Coordinates of C-alpha atoms in Angstrom, one line a residue:
M1 CA 1.0 -2.0 46.7
R2 CA -1.0 -5.1 47.1
S3 CA -3.6 -6.3 44.6
V4 CA -7.0 -4.6 44.8
Q5 CA -10.4 -6.2 44.2
L6 CA -13.1 -3.6 43.5
G7 CA -16.0 -5.9 43.0
R8 CA -19.3 -4.0 43.3
F9 CA -17.3 -0.7 43.5
F10 CA -16.1 -1.2 39.9
P11 CA -17.7 1.6 37.7
R12 CA -20.3 0.4 35.3
P13 CA -19.3 0.9 31.7
F14 CA -21.4 3.3 29.7
A15 CA -23.0 2.4 26.4
D16 CA -20.5 2.2 23.6
E17 CA -17.7 3.2 26.0
A18 CA -14.1 2.4 24.9
L19 CA -12.0 0.1 27.0
F20 CA -9.4 2.8 27.6
S21 CA -12.1 5.1 28.8
V22 CA -13.3 2.6 31.4
I23 CA -9.7 2.0 32.6
Q24 CA -9.2 5.8 33.0
R25 CA -12.3 6.1 35.1
V26 CA -11.2 3.2 37.3
V27 CA -7.7 4.7 37.8
L28 CA -9.0 8.2 38.5
T29 CA -11.7 7.1 40.8
H30 CA -9.6 4.8 43.0
G31 CA -6.1 6.0 42.4
G32 CA -6.1 9.1 44.6
G33 CA -3.7 10.8 42.4
K34 CA -1.3 7.9 42.3
D35 CA -1.9 6.4 38.9
K36 CA 1.1 4.1 38.8
R37 CA 0.3 2.4 42.1
I38 CA -3.3 1.7 41.4
V39 CA -2.6 0.5 37.8
S40 CA 0.0 -2.0 39.2
A41 CA -2.5 -3.1 41.9
L42 CA -5.4 -3.6 39.5
F43 CA -3.7 -5.1 36.4
G44 CA -0.5 -6.6 37.9
S45 CA 1.7 -4.4 35.7
R46 CA 2.1 -0.7 34.9
S47 CA 3.7 -1.3 31.5
L48 CA 0.8 -2.7 29.6
Q49 CA -0.4 -0.9 26.4
F50 CA -3.7 0.3 27.8
C51 CA -4.4 2.6 24.9
S52 CA -3.9 -0.2 22.3
Q53 CA -6.7 -1.3 20.0
F54 CA -6.5 -4.7 21.6
P55 CA -5.1 -4.3 25.2
S56 CA -4.1 -7.2 27.3
V57 CA -6.2 -6.3 30.3
I58 CA -9.5 -8.1 29.6
P59 CA -8.9 -11.0 32.1
H60 CA -8.2 -8.4 34.8
L61 CA -11.3 -6.4 34.0
K62 CA -13.4 -9.6 34.2
G63 CA -11.9 -10.4 37.6
Q64 CA -12.6 -6.9 38.8
S65 CA -16.1 -6.3 37.4
N66 CA -17.6 -9.8 37.0
I67 CA -18.5 -8.8 33.5
P68 CA -17.9 -11.7 31.0
C69 CA -14.9 -11.4 28.6
D70 CA -17.2 -11.7 25.6
S71 CA -19.1 -8.7 26.7
W72 CA -16.0 -6.6 27.0
I73 CA -14.7 -7.7 23.6
T74 CA -18.0 -7.3 21.7
E75 CA -19.2 -4.0 23.3
H76 CA -16.0 -2.2 24.2
T77 CA -13.3 -3.1 21.6
V78 CA -13.0 -2.6 17.8
L79 CA -12.7 -6.3 17.1
P80 CA -16.2 -6.8 15.7
I81 CA -15.4 -4.7 12.6
Y82 CA -13.0 -7.5 11.5
R83 CA -15.6 -10.3 11.9
L84 CA -17.5 -9.9 8.6
F85 CA -14.3 -10.4 6.5
T86 CA -12.3 -12.8 8.7
P87 CA -12.5 -16.6 8.6
Q88 CA -14.3 -18.0 11.6
K89 CA -11.4 -19.9 13.0
R90 CA -9.1 -16.9 12.8
Y91 CA -11.7 -14.6 14.5
E92 CA -12.2 -17.2 17.3
S93 CA -8.4 -17.3 17.7
A94 CA -8.3 -13.5 18.1
V95 CA -11.2 -13.7 20.7
D96 CA -9.4 -16.4 22.7
A97 CA -6.2 -14.4 22.6
L98 CA -7.9 -11.4 24.1
K99 CA -9.6 -13.6 26.8
V100 CA -6.2 -14.7 28.1
G101 CA -4.5 -11.3 27.8
K102 CA -2.5 -11.8 24.6
G103 CA -3.4 -8.6 22.8
N104 CA -0.2 -8.7 20.6
H105 CA -1.3 -12.1 19.2
V106 CA -4.5 -10.5 17.8
F107 CA -2.5 -8.2 15.5
K108 CA -0.8 -11.3 14.0
V109 CA -3.9 -13.3 13.7
L110 CA -5.8 -10.5 11.9
G111 CA -2.9 -9.8 9.5
I112 CA -2.4 -6.3 10.9
T113 CA 1.3 -6.9 11.6
A114 CA 1.9 -8.4 8.1
S115 CA 0.1 -5.5 6.4
R116 CA 2.3 -3.0 8.2
E117 CA -0.6 -0.7 9.1
K118 CA 0.4 2.4 11.0
L119 CA -1.2 2.3 14.5
T120 CA -0.8 5.7 16.0
P121 CA -2.0 6.0 19.6
I122 CA -4.9 8.5 19.0
A123 CA -8.4 8.8 20.3
K124 CA -11.3 10.4 18.3
Y125 CA -14.4 12.1 19.6
C126 CA -17.4 14.0 18.3
P127 CA -17.8 17.4 20.1
Q128 CA -21.6 17.1 20.0
C129 CA -21.5 13.6 21.4
A130 CA -19.1 14.8 24.2
Q131 CA -21.5 17.6 25.1
A132 CA -24.5 15.2 25.2
D133 CA -22.5 12.7 27.3
E134 CA -21.6 15.4 29.9
K135 CA -25.3 16.4 30.1
N136 CA -26.7 12.9 30.4
S137 CA -23.9 10.9 32.1
G138 CA -22.0 13.7 33.9
L139 CA -18.8 12.9 31.9
A140 CA -17.6 13.1 28.3
Y141 CA -16.2 9.7 27.7
W142 CA -14.5 8.0 24.8
H143 CA -16.9 6.1 22.4
I144 CA -15.6 2.8 20.9
G145 CA -17.7 3.6 17.8
H146 CA -15.5 6.6 17.2
Q147 CA -12.3 4.7 17.5
L148 CA -12.9 2.3 14.5
P149 CA -10.0 2.3 12.1
G150 CA -10.6 4.6 9.1
L151 CA -13.6 6.4 10.7
T152 CA -13.5 10.2 10.2
H153 CA -17.1 11.3 10.8
C154 CA -19.7 10.7 13.5
V155 CA -22.5 8.8 11.9
F156 CA -25.1 10.4 14.3
H157 CA -24.2 14.1 13.9
N158 CA -22.5 13.9 10.4
E159 CA -19.6 15.8 11.9
R160 CA -15.8 15.3 11.4
L161 CA -14.2 13.7 14.5
S162 CA -11.6 15.6 16.5
V163 CA -8.4 13.8 17.4
M164 CA -6.2 13.7 20.5
Y165 CA -3.0 11.8 21.0
L166 CA -2.8 9.3 23.9
S167 CA -0.1 8.1 26.2
R168 CA 0.0 4.8 28.0
K169 CA 1.4 6.6 31.1
K170 CA -1.4 9.2 31.4
F171 CA -4.9 8.4 32.5
D172 CA -6.6 11.8 32.5
V173 CA -7.2 12.4 28.8
W174 CA -10.8 13.2 27.9
P175 CA -12.8 14.7 25.1
I176 CA -12.9 18.5 25.1
V177 CA -16.4 19.7 25.7
S178 CA -17.2 23.0 23.9
D179 CA -20.0 25.4 24.2
S180 CA -22.8 24.5 21.7
K181 CA -22.6 27.9 20.1
S182 CA -19.0 27.5 19.3
I183 CA -19.4 24.0 17.8
K184 CA -19.0 24.1 14.1
A185 CA -18.7 20.9 12.1
P186 CA -15.7 20.9 9.8
E187 CA -16.4 20.2 6.2
G188 CA -15.7 16.8 4.9
S189 CA -16.2 15.1 1.5
E190 CA -19.1 12.9 0.7
A191 CA -16.7 10.0 0.2
E192 CA -15.5 10.3 3.8
R193 CA -19.0 10.3 5.1
H194 CA -19.8 7.3 2.9
L195 CA -16.8 5.3 4.1
S196 CA -17.6 6.2 7.8
L197 CA -21.2 4.9 7.3
L198 CA -19.8 1.6 5.9
I199 CA -17.3 1.2 8.8
N200 CA -20.0 1.8 11.4
E201 CA -22.4 -0.6 9.6
S202 CA -19.7 -3.4 9.5
F203 CA -19.0 -2.8 13.2
I204 CA -22.7 -3.1 14.2
L205 CA -23.2 -6.2 12.1
G206 CA -20.0 -7.8 13.3
K207 CA -21.4 -8.0 16.8
T208 CA -24.0 -10.5 15.7
V209 CA -23.1 -11.7 12.2
G210 CA -20.1 -13.8 11.3
L211 CA -18.2 -14.1 8.0
I212 CA -20.3 -13.1 5.0
P213 CA -21.0 -16.3 3.1
D214 CA -19.6 -16.6 -0.4
L215 CA -18.1 -13.1 -0.1
Y216 CA -15.8 -13.4 -3.1
E217 CA -18.5 -15.0 -5.3
R218 CA -20.7 -12.0 -4.6
Y219 CA -17.9 -9.8 -5.6
F220 CA -17.3 -11.7 -8.9
S221 CA -21.0 -11.7 -9.7
R222 CA -21.3 -7.9 -9.3
L223 CA -18.1 -7.4 -11.3
I224 CA -19.5 -9.4 -14.1
A225 CA -22.7 -7.4 -14.0
R226 CA -20.7 -4.1 -14.1
G227 CA -18.5 -5.2 -17.0
F228 CA -15.2 -5.7 -15.2
T229 CA -14.5 -9.1 -16.6
T230 CA -13.3 -10.3 -19.9
S231 CA -15.0 -12.8 -22.2
C232 CA -12.7 -15.5 -20.6
G233 CA -13.8 -14.6 -17.1
H234 CA -10.6 -12.7 -16.1
L235 CA -10.9 -9.5 -14.1
R236 CA -10.1 -6.1 -15.6
L237 CA -8.1 -5.1 -12.6
Q238 CA -6.5 -2.0 -14.0
Q239 CA -9.9 -0.7 -15.1
L240 CA -11.3 -1.6 -11.7
R241 CA -8.5 0.3 -9.9
T242 CA -8.9 3.4 -12.1
E243 CA -12.7 3.6 -11.6
M244 CA -12.5 2.9 -7.9
S245 CA -9.9 5.7 -7.5
A246 CA -12.2 8.1 -9.3
F247 CA -15.2 7.0 -7.2
W248 CA -13.4 7.5 -3.9
Q249 CA -11.6 10.7 -5.1
G250 CA -12.7 12.6 -1.9
L251 CA -10.5 10.2 0.1
S252 CA -7.3 11.3 -1.6
Y253 CA -5.8 12.5 1.7
H254 CA -7.3 9.7 3.9
P255 CA -4.3 7.7 5.3
C256 CA -6.1 4.3 5.0
F257 CA -7.1 5.0 1.4
K258 CA -3.5 6.1 0.5
D259 CA -2.1 3.0 2.0
A260 CA -4.7 0.7 0.2
L261 CA -3.9 2.3 -3.2
S262 CA -0.2 2.5 -2.7
T263 CA 1.8 1.4 -5.7
Q264 CA 4.8 0.4 -3.5
H265 CA 3.3 -3.1 -2.8
S266 CA 4.4 -5.9 -5.0
L267 CA 0.7 -6.6 -5.9
P268 CA -1.3 -3.4 -5.4
F269 CA -5.0 -3.2 -4.4
P270 CA -7.4 -4.5 -5.5
S271 CA -5.3 -7.2 -7.2
N272 CA -4.0 -8.5 -3.8
L273 CA -7.6 -8.8 -2.5
F274 CA -8.4 -11.4 -5.2
A275 CA -5.0 -13.0 -5.5
Y276 CA -4.9 -13.9 -1.8
Q277 CA -8.4 -14.7 -0.8
D278 CA -7.4 -16.9 2.2
V279 CA -5.4 -14.0 3.8
C280 CA -6.9 -11.6 6.3
H281 CA -7.1 -8.2 4.5
S282 CA -7.9 -4.9 6.2
P283 CA -11.6 -4.2 6.5
I284 CA -11.0 -0.9 4.8
K285 CA -10.0 -2.7 1.5
H286 CA -13.2 -4.7 1.6
L287 CA -15.3 -1.7 2.4
L288 CA -13.8 0.4 -0.4
L289 CA -14.7 -2.4 -2.9
I290 CA -18.2 -2.9 -1.3
G291 CA -18.9 0.8 -1.4
F292 CA -17.9 1.0 -5.1
L293 CA -19.8 -2.1 -6.2
F294 CA -22.9 -2.3 -3.9
G295 CA -23.1 1.1 -2.0
D296 CA -23.6 -0.6 1.4
I297 CA -23.2 -3.9 3.2
A298 CA -27.0 -4.6 3.3
T299 CA -27.1 -4.6 -0.5
L300 CA -24.1 -6.9 -0.6
M301 CA -25.7 -9.4 1.8
S302 CA -29.0 -9.4 -0.1
F303 CA -27.4 -9.7 -3.5
T304 CA -28.2 -12.8 -5.4
N305 CA -25.1 -15.0 -5.6
T306 CA -24.1 -16.3 -9.0
S307 CA -21.6 -19.2 -8.6
E308 CA -21.4 -20.1 -12.3
R309 CA -19.6 -16.9 -13.2
V310 CA -17.2 -18.5 -15.7
K311 CA -19.9 -20.6 -17.4
K312 CA -22.0 -17.5 -18.0
C313 CA -19.2 -15.7 -19.8
P314 CA -19.8 -15.7 -23.6
P315 CA -17.4 -18.1 -25.5
V316 CA -14.3 -16.6 -27.1
T317 CA -14.8 -16.3 -30.8
K318 CA -12.0 -14.9 -32.9
V319 CA -13.1 -13.6 -36.3
R320 CA -10.2 -14.2 -38.7
K321 CA -10.0 -13.6 -42.4
P322 CA -9.8 -16.6 -44.8
E323 CA -6.2 -17.7 -45.4
A324 CA -6.3 -16.4 -49.0
D325 CA -7.2 -12.9 -47.8
I326 CA -4.4 -13.0 -45.2
E327 CA -1.9 -14.0 -47.8
A328 CA -3.0 -11.3 -50.2
T329 CA -2.6 -8.6 -47.4
I330 CA 0.8 -10.1 -46.4
V331 CA 2.0 -9.9 -50.0
D332 CA 1.0 -6.3 -50.3
A333 CA 2.7 -5.5 -47.0
L334 CA 6.0 -7.2 -48.1
T335 CA 5.9 -5.5 -51.5
S336 CA 5.5 -2.1 -49.8
G337 CA 8.8 -2.7 -48.0
L338 CA 7.8 -3.8 -44.5
S339 CA 10.1 -6.1 -42.7
L340 CA 9.3 -9.7 -41.7
R341 CA 8.9 -8.7 -38.0
K342 CA 6.6 -5.8 -38.8
V343 CA 4.4 -7.9 -41.0
S344 CA 4.3 -10.6 -38.3
E345 CA 3.2 -8.2 -35.6
K346 CA 0.7 -6.4 -37.8
F347 CA -1.2 -9.5 -38.9
R348 CA -0.5 -11.6 -35.8
V349 CA 1.1 -14.5 -37.6
S350 CA 4.4 -16.2 -37.2
I351 CA 7.5 -15.1 -39.0
G352 CA 7.8 -18.6 -40.5
F353 CA 4.3 -18.1 -42.1
V354 CA 5.4 -14.8 -43.6
K355 CA 8.5 -16.4 -45.1
K356 CA 6.4 -19.2 -46.6
V357 CA 4.1 -16.6 -48.3
A358 CA 7.1 -14.8 -49.6
V359 CA 8.6 -17.9 -51.1
I360 CA 5.3 -18.9 -52.7
H361 CA 4.9 -15.5 -54.3
K362 CA 8.6 -15.2 -55.2
I363 CA 9.2 -12.1 -53.2
E364 CA 12.8 -11.3 -52.4
L365 CA 13.5 -10.6 -48.7
D366 CA 16.4 -8.7 -47.2
L367 CA 17.4 -11.4 -44.7
R368 CA 20.2 -11.2 -42.2
P369 CA 23.1 -13.6 -42.7
Q370 CA 22.4 -16.9 -40.9
K371 CA 26.0 -17.3 -40.0
I372 CA 28.8 -14.9 -39.0
F373 CA 32.1 -16.0 -40.4
R374 CA 35.5 -15.6 -38.8
P375 CA 36.6 -12.3 -40.5
E376 CA 33.3 -10.6 -39.5
Q377 CA 33.7 -12.0 -36.0
D378 CA 37.1 -10.5 -35.6
E379 CA 35.8 -7.1 -36.8
I380 CA 33.0 -7.3 -34.3
I381 CA 35.4 -8.2 -31.4
D382 CA 37.6 -5.2 -32.2
K383 CA 34.6 -2.9 -32.1
L384 CA 33.4 -4.4 -28.9
A385 CA 36.8 -3.8 -27.4
L386 CA 36.8 -0.2 -28.5
G387 CA 33.5 0.3 -26.6
Y388 CA 31.0 0.7 -29.5
P389 CA 27.4 0.1 -28.5
T390 CA 26.0 -3.3 -29.6
Q391 CA 23.1 -1.6 -31.4
D392 CA 25.6 0.4 -33.6
I393 CA 27.7 -2.7 -34.3
A394 CA 24.6 -4.7 -35.3
K395 CA 23.6 -2.1 -37.8
Q396 CA 27.0 -1.8 -39.3
C397 CA 27.4 -5.6 -39.7
H398 CA 23.8 -6.2 -40.8
C399 CA 23.1 -8.8 -38.0
S400 CA 20.9 -9.0 -34.9
I401 CA 21.8 -7.5 -31.5
G402 CA 21.5 -11.0 -30.0
A403 CA 24.2 -12.3 -32.3
I404 CA 26.5 -9.5 -31.2
E405 CA 25.8 -10.1 -27.5
T406 CA 26.4 -13.9 -28.1
I407 CA 29.9 -13.1 -29.3
L408 CA 30.5 -10.6 -26.5
S409 CA 29.5 -13.2 -23.9
Q410 CA 32.3 -15.5 -25.2
H411 CA 34.9 -12.9 -24.2
P412 CA 34.6 -12.2 -20.4
D413 CA 37.7 -9.9 -20.5
I414 CA 36.0 -7.7 -23.1
V415 CA 32.9 -7.5 -20.9
E416 CA 35.0 -6.3 -18.0
L417 CA 36.9 -3.9 -20.2
R418 CA 33.6 -2.4 -21.5
A419 CA 32.3 -2.0 -18.0
D420 CA 35.5 -0.2 -16.9
T421 CA 35.3 2.0 -20.0
R422 CA 31.7 3.0 -19.2
K423 CA 32.6 3.8 -15.7
Q424 CA 35.5 6.0 -16.7
R425 CA 33.3 7.9 -19.1
K426 CA 30.7 8.4 -16.5
R427 CA 33.3 9.5 -14.0
E428 CA 34.5 12.2 -16.4
R429 CA 30.9 13.4 -17.0
M430 CA 30.2 13.5 -13.2
R431 CA 33.5 15.4 -12.5
L432 CA 32.8 17.9 -15.2
S433 CA 29.2 18.4 -14.0
L434 CA 30.3 19.0 -10.4
L435 CA 33.0 21.5 -11.4
T436 CA 30.4 23.4 -13.5
T437 CA 28.1 23.5 -10.5
I438 CA 30.9 24.8 -8.2
N439 CA 31.8 27.6 -10.7
E440 CA 28.2 28.6 -11.0
L441 CA 27.8 29.3 -7.2
Q442 CA 29.2 32.5 -5.9
S443 CA 30.3 31.3 -2.5
P444 CA 29.8 27.5 -2.7
R445 CA 29.4 25.4 0.4
R446 CA 29.4 21.7 0.4
N447 CA 25.7 21.4 1.3
D448 CA 24.8 24.0 -1.4
I449 CA 26.7 21.9 -4.1
K450 CA 25.0 18.8 -2.9
L451 CA 21.5 20.3 -3.1
K452 CA 22.0 21.8 -6.5
N453 CA 23.7 18.8 -8.1
G454 CA 22.9 15.8 -5.9
T455 CA 23.3 13.3 -8.7
A456 CA 27.0 14.0 -9.5
Y457 CA 27.8 14.7 -5.8
M458 CA 26.5 11.3 -4.6
W459 CA 27.9 9.3 -7.5
L460 CA 31.4 10.8 -6.8
Y461 CA 30.9 10.2 -3.1
K462 CA 30.3 6.5 -3.7
H463 CA 32.9 5.9 -6.6
D464 CA 35.5 8.7 -6.5
K465 CA 35.5 10.1 -2.9
V466 CA 39.2 11.2 -2.9
W467 CA 38.8 13.4 -6.0
L468 CA 35.5 14.8 -4.6
Y469 CA 37.0 16.0 -1.3
D470 CA 40.0 17.4 -3.1
H471 CA 37.8 19.7 -5.2
L472 CA 35.1 20.6 -2.7
P473 CA 35.4 23.8 -0.6
A474 CA 37.0 23.5 2.8
Q475 CA 34.6 22.3 5.5
I476 CA 33.1 24.9 7.8
P477 CA 34.2 24.6 11.5
R478 CA 31.6 23.0 13.6
C479 CA 31.0 26.1 15.7
Y480 CA 29.8 28.0 12.6
R481 CA 27.8 25.3 10.8
R482 CA 24.4 26.5 12.0
S483 CA 24.8 29.9 10.5
K484 CA 25.5 31.2 7.0
I485 CA 29.0 32.6 6.5

């Protein structure tokens, strides 16, 4: 099919209509039931990701409708929500990529690919908005304001959004319009509504306002005022994370919230937000922090910036007892029988200082020998070869564990022997554990044994497979494996 130019026949986009919704109307209006042919004629390809957050069709839409690319991007995509928290050059790079049809590049520029965000092809709608659209426009269409990442509620009707799954090969998926009497807003937490309002506010501001100036300085100033910094100006990140989790408790099942507070990251939120300030973070992370510290974005932008955050911190003053008082307390502690290390940790002084005080006051200390002679070394080597733990040997020989490990490191053959001994002992324990499990089951099957004692089963599978299969029940024929015998 040849390329098609619709020109003045191109349907005019509705207010707040999503890009995918416009594409669906074009295909259904001019496709005549042949979606694939009209898609190929309009956009030059039928394999584009039309339901993506950042589809690569904006140059084609501009050519078909004579509507500028900037208007398509600002009014009909979710890109403006990233603008408040993205450096200007990066945001402009994302806009330029959309203008030339490189939607995949936008995910890289905004850090979405690096953050491994789950991008499920879904569309969200508000039943009351769909009913109003059908009444006023004759069609219930997809609103771009409902497709914002992390949004769960309609900010106009305070109702939880319904969700439908999309496919890039289907162009007839629309919001379901229900009778007004049957519409019942599902309950949602106040935290979800609060986050939805923040997301919508950032999206609206992002259409006209760029990166918030001195964003992190505003964060720091507010954190100082809320008591989340130490006297040295360092952030109390663990306290901040704990109180933020309690504040947003109603979002415990929200996928964006669970991903933001996941402990699987090498540097969990909000530590990563402050550690990598030049990196593009998800707007949800910023909004979670803004909601906790300021309540809304308007308060953040009107907040008085305090750039001298470190200078305003009170100086560090350590109140220490006079040296005579410290010596007296150390003498009392040593006399009571505490060890050098215990006294050093208790009074936060060095072990050398404690020794000096002991010598001055003629206190006898039970010190370890400073050198291990040859006979003691031979005795230690024999015990190491027999597999005794280094802690037990250190106690018996009245020396440190480090000294024992130093001797052990000088004999690689004993290190290997001890490893083999530990493995043999563990193998005997695992074998005995598996045999006990088999005897406890009435009619044991391999899967039942694995489910009940997976630790022993998997260890033997990796390290002693021959013995494992010799002692497991015979395998069930494939034709009977779906049913219990």
